[in-house]
PDB file of C-alpha atoms in Angstrom:
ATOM      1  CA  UNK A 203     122.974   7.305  25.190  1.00  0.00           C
ATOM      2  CA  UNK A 204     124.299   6.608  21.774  1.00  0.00           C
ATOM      3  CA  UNK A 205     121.510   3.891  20.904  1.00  0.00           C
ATOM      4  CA  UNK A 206     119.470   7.033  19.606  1.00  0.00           C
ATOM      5  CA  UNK A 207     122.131   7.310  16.993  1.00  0.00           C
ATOM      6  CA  UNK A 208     122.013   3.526  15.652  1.00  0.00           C
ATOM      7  CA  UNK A 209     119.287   3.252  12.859  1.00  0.00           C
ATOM      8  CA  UNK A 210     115.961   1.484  13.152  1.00  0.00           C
ATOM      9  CA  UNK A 211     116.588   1.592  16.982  1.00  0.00           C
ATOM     10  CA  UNK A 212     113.269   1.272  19.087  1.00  0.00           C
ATOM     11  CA  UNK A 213     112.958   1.398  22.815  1.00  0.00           C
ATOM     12  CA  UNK A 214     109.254  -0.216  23.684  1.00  0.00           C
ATOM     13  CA  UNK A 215     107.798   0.347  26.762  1.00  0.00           C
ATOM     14  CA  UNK A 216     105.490  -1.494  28.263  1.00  0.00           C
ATOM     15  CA  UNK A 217     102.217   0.089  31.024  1.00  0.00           C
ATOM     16  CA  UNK A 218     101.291  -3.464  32.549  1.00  0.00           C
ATOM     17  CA  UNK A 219      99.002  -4.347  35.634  1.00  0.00           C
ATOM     18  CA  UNK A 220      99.922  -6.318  38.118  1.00  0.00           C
ATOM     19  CA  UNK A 221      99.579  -8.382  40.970  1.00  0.00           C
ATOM     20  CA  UNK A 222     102.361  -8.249  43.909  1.00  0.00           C
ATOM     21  CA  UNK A 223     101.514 -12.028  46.016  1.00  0.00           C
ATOM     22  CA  UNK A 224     102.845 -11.090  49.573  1.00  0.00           C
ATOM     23  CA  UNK A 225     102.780 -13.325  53.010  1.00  0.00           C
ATOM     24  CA  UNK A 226     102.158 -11.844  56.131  1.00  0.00           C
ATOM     25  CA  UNK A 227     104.809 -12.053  59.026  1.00  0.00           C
ATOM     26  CA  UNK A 228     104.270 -12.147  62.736  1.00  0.00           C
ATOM     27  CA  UNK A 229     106.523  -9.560  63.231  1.00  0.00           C
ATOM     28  CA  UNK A 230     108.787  -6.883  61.306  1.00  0.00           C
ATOM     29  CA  UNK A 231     110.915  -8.290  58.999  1.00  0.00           C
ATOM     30  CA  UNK A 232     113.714  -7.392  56.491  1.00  0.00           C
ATOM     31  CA  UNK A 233     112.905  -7.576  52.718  1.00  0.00           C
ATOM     32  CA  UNK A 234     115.045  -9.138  50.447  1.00  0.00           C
ATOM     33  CA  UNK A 235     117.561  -7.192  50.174  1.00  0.00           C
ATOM     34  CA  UNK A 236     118.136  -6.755  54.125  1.00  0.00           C
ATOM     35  CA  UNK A 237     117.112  -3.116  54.410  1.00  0.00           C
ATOM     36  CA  UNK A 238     116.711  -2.571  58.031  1.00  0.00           C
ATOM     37  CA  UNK A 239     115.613   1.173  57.250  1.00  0.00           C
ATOM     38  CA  UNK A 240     111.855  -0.371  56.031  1.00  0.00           C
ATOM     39  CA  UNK A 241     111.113  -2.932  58.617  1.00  0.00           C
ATOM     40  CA  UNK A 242     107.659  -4.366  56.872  1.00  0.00           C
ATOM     41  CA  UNK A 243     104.313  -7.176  58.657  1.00  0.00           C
ATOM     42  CA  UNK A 244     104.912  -8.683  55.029  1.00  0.00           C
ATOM     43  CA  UNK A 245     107.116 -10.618  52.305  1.00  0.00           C
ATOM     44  CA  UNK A 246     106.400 -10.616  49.059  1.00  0.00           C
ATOM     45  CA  UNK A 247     106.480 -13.685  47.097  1.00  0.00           C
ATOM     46  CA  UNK A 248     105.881 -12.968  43.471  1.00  0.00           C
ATOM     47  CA  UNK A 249     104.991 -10.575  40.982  1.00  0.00           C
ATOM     48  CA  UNK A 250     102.096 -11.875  38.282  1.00  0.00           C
ATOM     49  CA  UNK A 251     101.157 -10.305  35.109  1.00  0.00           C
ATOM     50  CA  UNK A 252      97.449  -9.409  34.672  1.00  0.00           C
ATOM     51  CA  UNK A 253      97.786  -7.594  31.354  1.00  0.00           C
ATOM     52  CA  UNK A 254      99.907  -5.582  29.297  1.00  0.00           C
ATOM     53  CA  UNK A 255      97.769  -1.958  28.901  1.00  0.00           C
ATOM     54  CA  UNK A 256      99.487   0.347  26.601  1.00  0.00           C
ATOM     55  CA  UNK A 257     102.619   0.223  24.981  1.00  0.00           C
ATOM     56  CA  UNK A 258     105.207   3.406  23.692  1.00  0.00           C
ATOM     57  CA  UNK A 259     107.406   3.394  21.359  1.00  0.00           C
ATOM     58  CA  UNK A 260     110.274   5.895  21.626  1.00  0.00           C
ATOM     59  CA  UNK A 261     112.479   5.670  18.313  1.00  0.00           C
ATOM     60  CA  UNK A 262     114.221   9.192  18.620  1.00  0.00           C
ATOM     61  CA  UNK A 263     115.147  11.765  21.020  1.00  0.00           C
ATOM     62  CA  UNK A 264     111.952  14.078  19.857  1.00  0.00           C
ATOM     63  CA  UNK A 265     109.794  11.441  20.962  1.00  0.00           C
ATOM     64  CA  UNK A 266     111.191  11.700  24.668  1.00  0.00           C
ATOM     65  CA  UNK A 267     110.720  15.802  24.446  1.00  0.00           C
ATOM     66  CA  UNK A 268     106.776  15.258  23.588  1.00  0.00           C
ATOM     67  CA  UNK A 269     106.524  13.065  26.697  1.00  0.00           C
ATOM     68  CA  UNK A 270     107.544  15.864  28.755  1.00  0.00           C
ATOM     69  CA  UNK A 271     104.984  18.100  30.595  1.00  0.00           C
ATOM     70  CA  UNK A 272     104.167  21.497  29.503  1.00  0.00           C
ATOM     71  CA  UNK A 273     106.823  23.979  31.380  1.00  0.00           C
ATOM     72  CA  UNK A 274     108.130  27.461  31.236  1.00  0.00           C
ATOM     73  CA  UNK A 275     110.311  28.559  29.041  1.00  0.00           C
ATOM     74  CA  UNK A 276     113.363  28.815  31.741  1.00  0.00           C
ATOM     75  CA  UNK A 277     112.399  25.881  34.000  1.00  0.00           C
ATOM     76  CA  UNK A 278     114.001  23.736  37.223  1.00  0.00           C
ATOM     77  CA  UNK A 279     113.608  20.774  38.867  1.00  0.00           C
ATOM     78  CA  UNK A 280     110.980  21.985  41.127  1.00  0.00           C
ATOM     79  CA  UNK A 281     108.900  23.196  38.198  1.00  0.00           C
ATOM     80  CA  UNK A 282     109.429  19.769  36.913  1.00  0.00           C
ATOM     81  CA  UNK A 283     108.139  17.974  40.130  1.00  0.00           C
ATOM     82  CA  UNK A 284     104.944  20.308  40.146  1.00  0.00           C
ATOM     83  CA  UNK A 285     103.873  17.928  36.923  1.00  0.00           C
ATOM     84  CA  UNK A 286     103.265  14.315  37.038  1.00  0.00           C
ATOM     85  CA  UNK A 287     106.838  12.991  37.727  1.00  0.00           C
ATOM     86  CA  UNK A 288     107.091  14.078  41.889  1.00  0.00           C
ATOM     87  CA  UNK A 289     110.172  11.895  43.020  1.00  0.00           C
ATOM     88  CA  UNK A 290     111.896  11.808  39.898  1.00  0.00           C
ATOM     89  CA  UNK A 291     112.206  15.101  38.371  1.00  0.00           C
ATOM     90  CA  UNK A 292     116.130  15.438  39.301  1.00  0.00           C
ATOM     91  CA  UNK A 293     116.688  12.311  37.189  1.00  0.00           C
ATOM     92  CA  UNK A 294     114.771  13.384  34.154  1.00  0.00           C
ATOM     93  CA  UNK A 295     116.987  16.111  33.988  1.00  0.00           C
ATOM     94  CA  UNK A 296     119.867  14.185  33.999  1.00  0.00           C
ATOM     95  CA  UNK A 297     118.643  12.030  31.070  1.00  0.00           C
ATOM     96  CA  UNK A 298     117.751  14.662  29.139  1.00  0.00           C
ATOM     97  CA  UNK A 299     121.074  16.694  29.863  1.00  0.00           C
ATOM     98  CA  UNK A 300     123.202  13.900  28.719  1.00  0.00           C
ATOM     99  CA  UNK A 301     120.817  13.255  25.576  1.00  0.00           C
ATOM    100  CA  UNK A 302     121.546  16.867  24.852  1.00  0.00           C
ATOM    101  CA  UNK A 303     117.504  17.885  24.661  1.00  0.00           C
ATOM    102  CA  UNK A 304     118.260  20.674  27.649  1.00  0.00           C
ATOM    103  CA  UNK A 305     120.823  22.935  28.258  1.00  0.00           C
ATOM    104  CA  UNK A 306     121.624  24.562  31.092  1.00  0.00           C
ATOM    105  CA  UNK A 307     121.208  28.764  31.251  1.00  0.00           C
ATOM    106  CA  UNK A 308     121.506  29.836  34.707  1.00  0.00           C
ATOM    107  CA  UNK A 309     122.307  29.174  38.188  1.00  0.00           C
ATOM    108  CA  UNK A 310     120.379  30.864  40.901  1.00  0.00           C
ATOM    109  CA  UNK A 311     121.944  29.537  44.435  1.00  0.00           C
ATOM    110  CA  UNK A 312     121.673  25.876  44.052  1.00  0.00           C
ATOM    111  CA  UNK A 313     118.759  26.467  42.036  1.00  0.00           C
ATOM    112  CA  UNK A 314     119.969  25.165  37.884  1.00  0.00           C
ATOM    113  CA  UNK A 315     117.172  26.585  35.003  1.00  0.00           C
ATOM    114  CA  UNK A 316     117.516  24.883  32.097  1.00  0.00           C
ATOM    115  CA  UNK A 317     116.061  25.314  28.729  1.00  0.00           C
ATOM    116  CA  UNK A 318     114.859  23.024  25.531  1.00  0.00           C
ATOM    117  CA  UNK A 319     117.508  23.088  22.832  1.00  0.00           C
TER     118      UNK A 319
END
């Protein structure tokens, strides 16, 4: 978390498309890394690169605050996973605890609201 600190630091990201080959299987098989708990009718082969989209450049922690959805003053995760990031909205707030963009201000149960700093 200290490369926001180091000057003329950029992190780029890249929105690509593309295409994921896969082979289909007689039966149920293990993926490459020998899951059992996803048994899948497929493998997949290779990855290929139809085009690169958009890019985003994120040079300071301000950047990552104006990516963020529009929230309450006092919100939570579950506020959080009402926007457009579902799955990950725990580890957003992680990030953006450790960057020191969110504090925390109360604890309801197991419930944590933070706020912007």
């Amino acid at each position: 978390y200290q490369s926001f600190a180091v000057k003329n630091w950029v992190l780029e990201v890249l929105f690509v498309e593309q295409v994921e080959i896969r082979e289909k299987q007689a039966k149920k098989t293990q993926n490459k890394t020998n899951t059992r708990r996803y048994l899948k009718d497929w493998i997949s082969l290779d990855k290929q690169l139809l085009g690169i989209n958009d890019h985003l450049h994120i040079k300071n922690k301000g950047d990552l605050v104006q990516l963020m959805p529009e929230l309450p003053t006092l919100f939570c995760a579950k506020d959080l996973s009402k926007t457009a990031i579902k799955k990950n909205a725990h580890k957003v707030l992680w990030v953006l605890h450790k960057l020191d963009l969110i504090r925390l201000v109360e604890k309801k149960g197991n419930t944590k609201y933070y706020q912007y700093i």
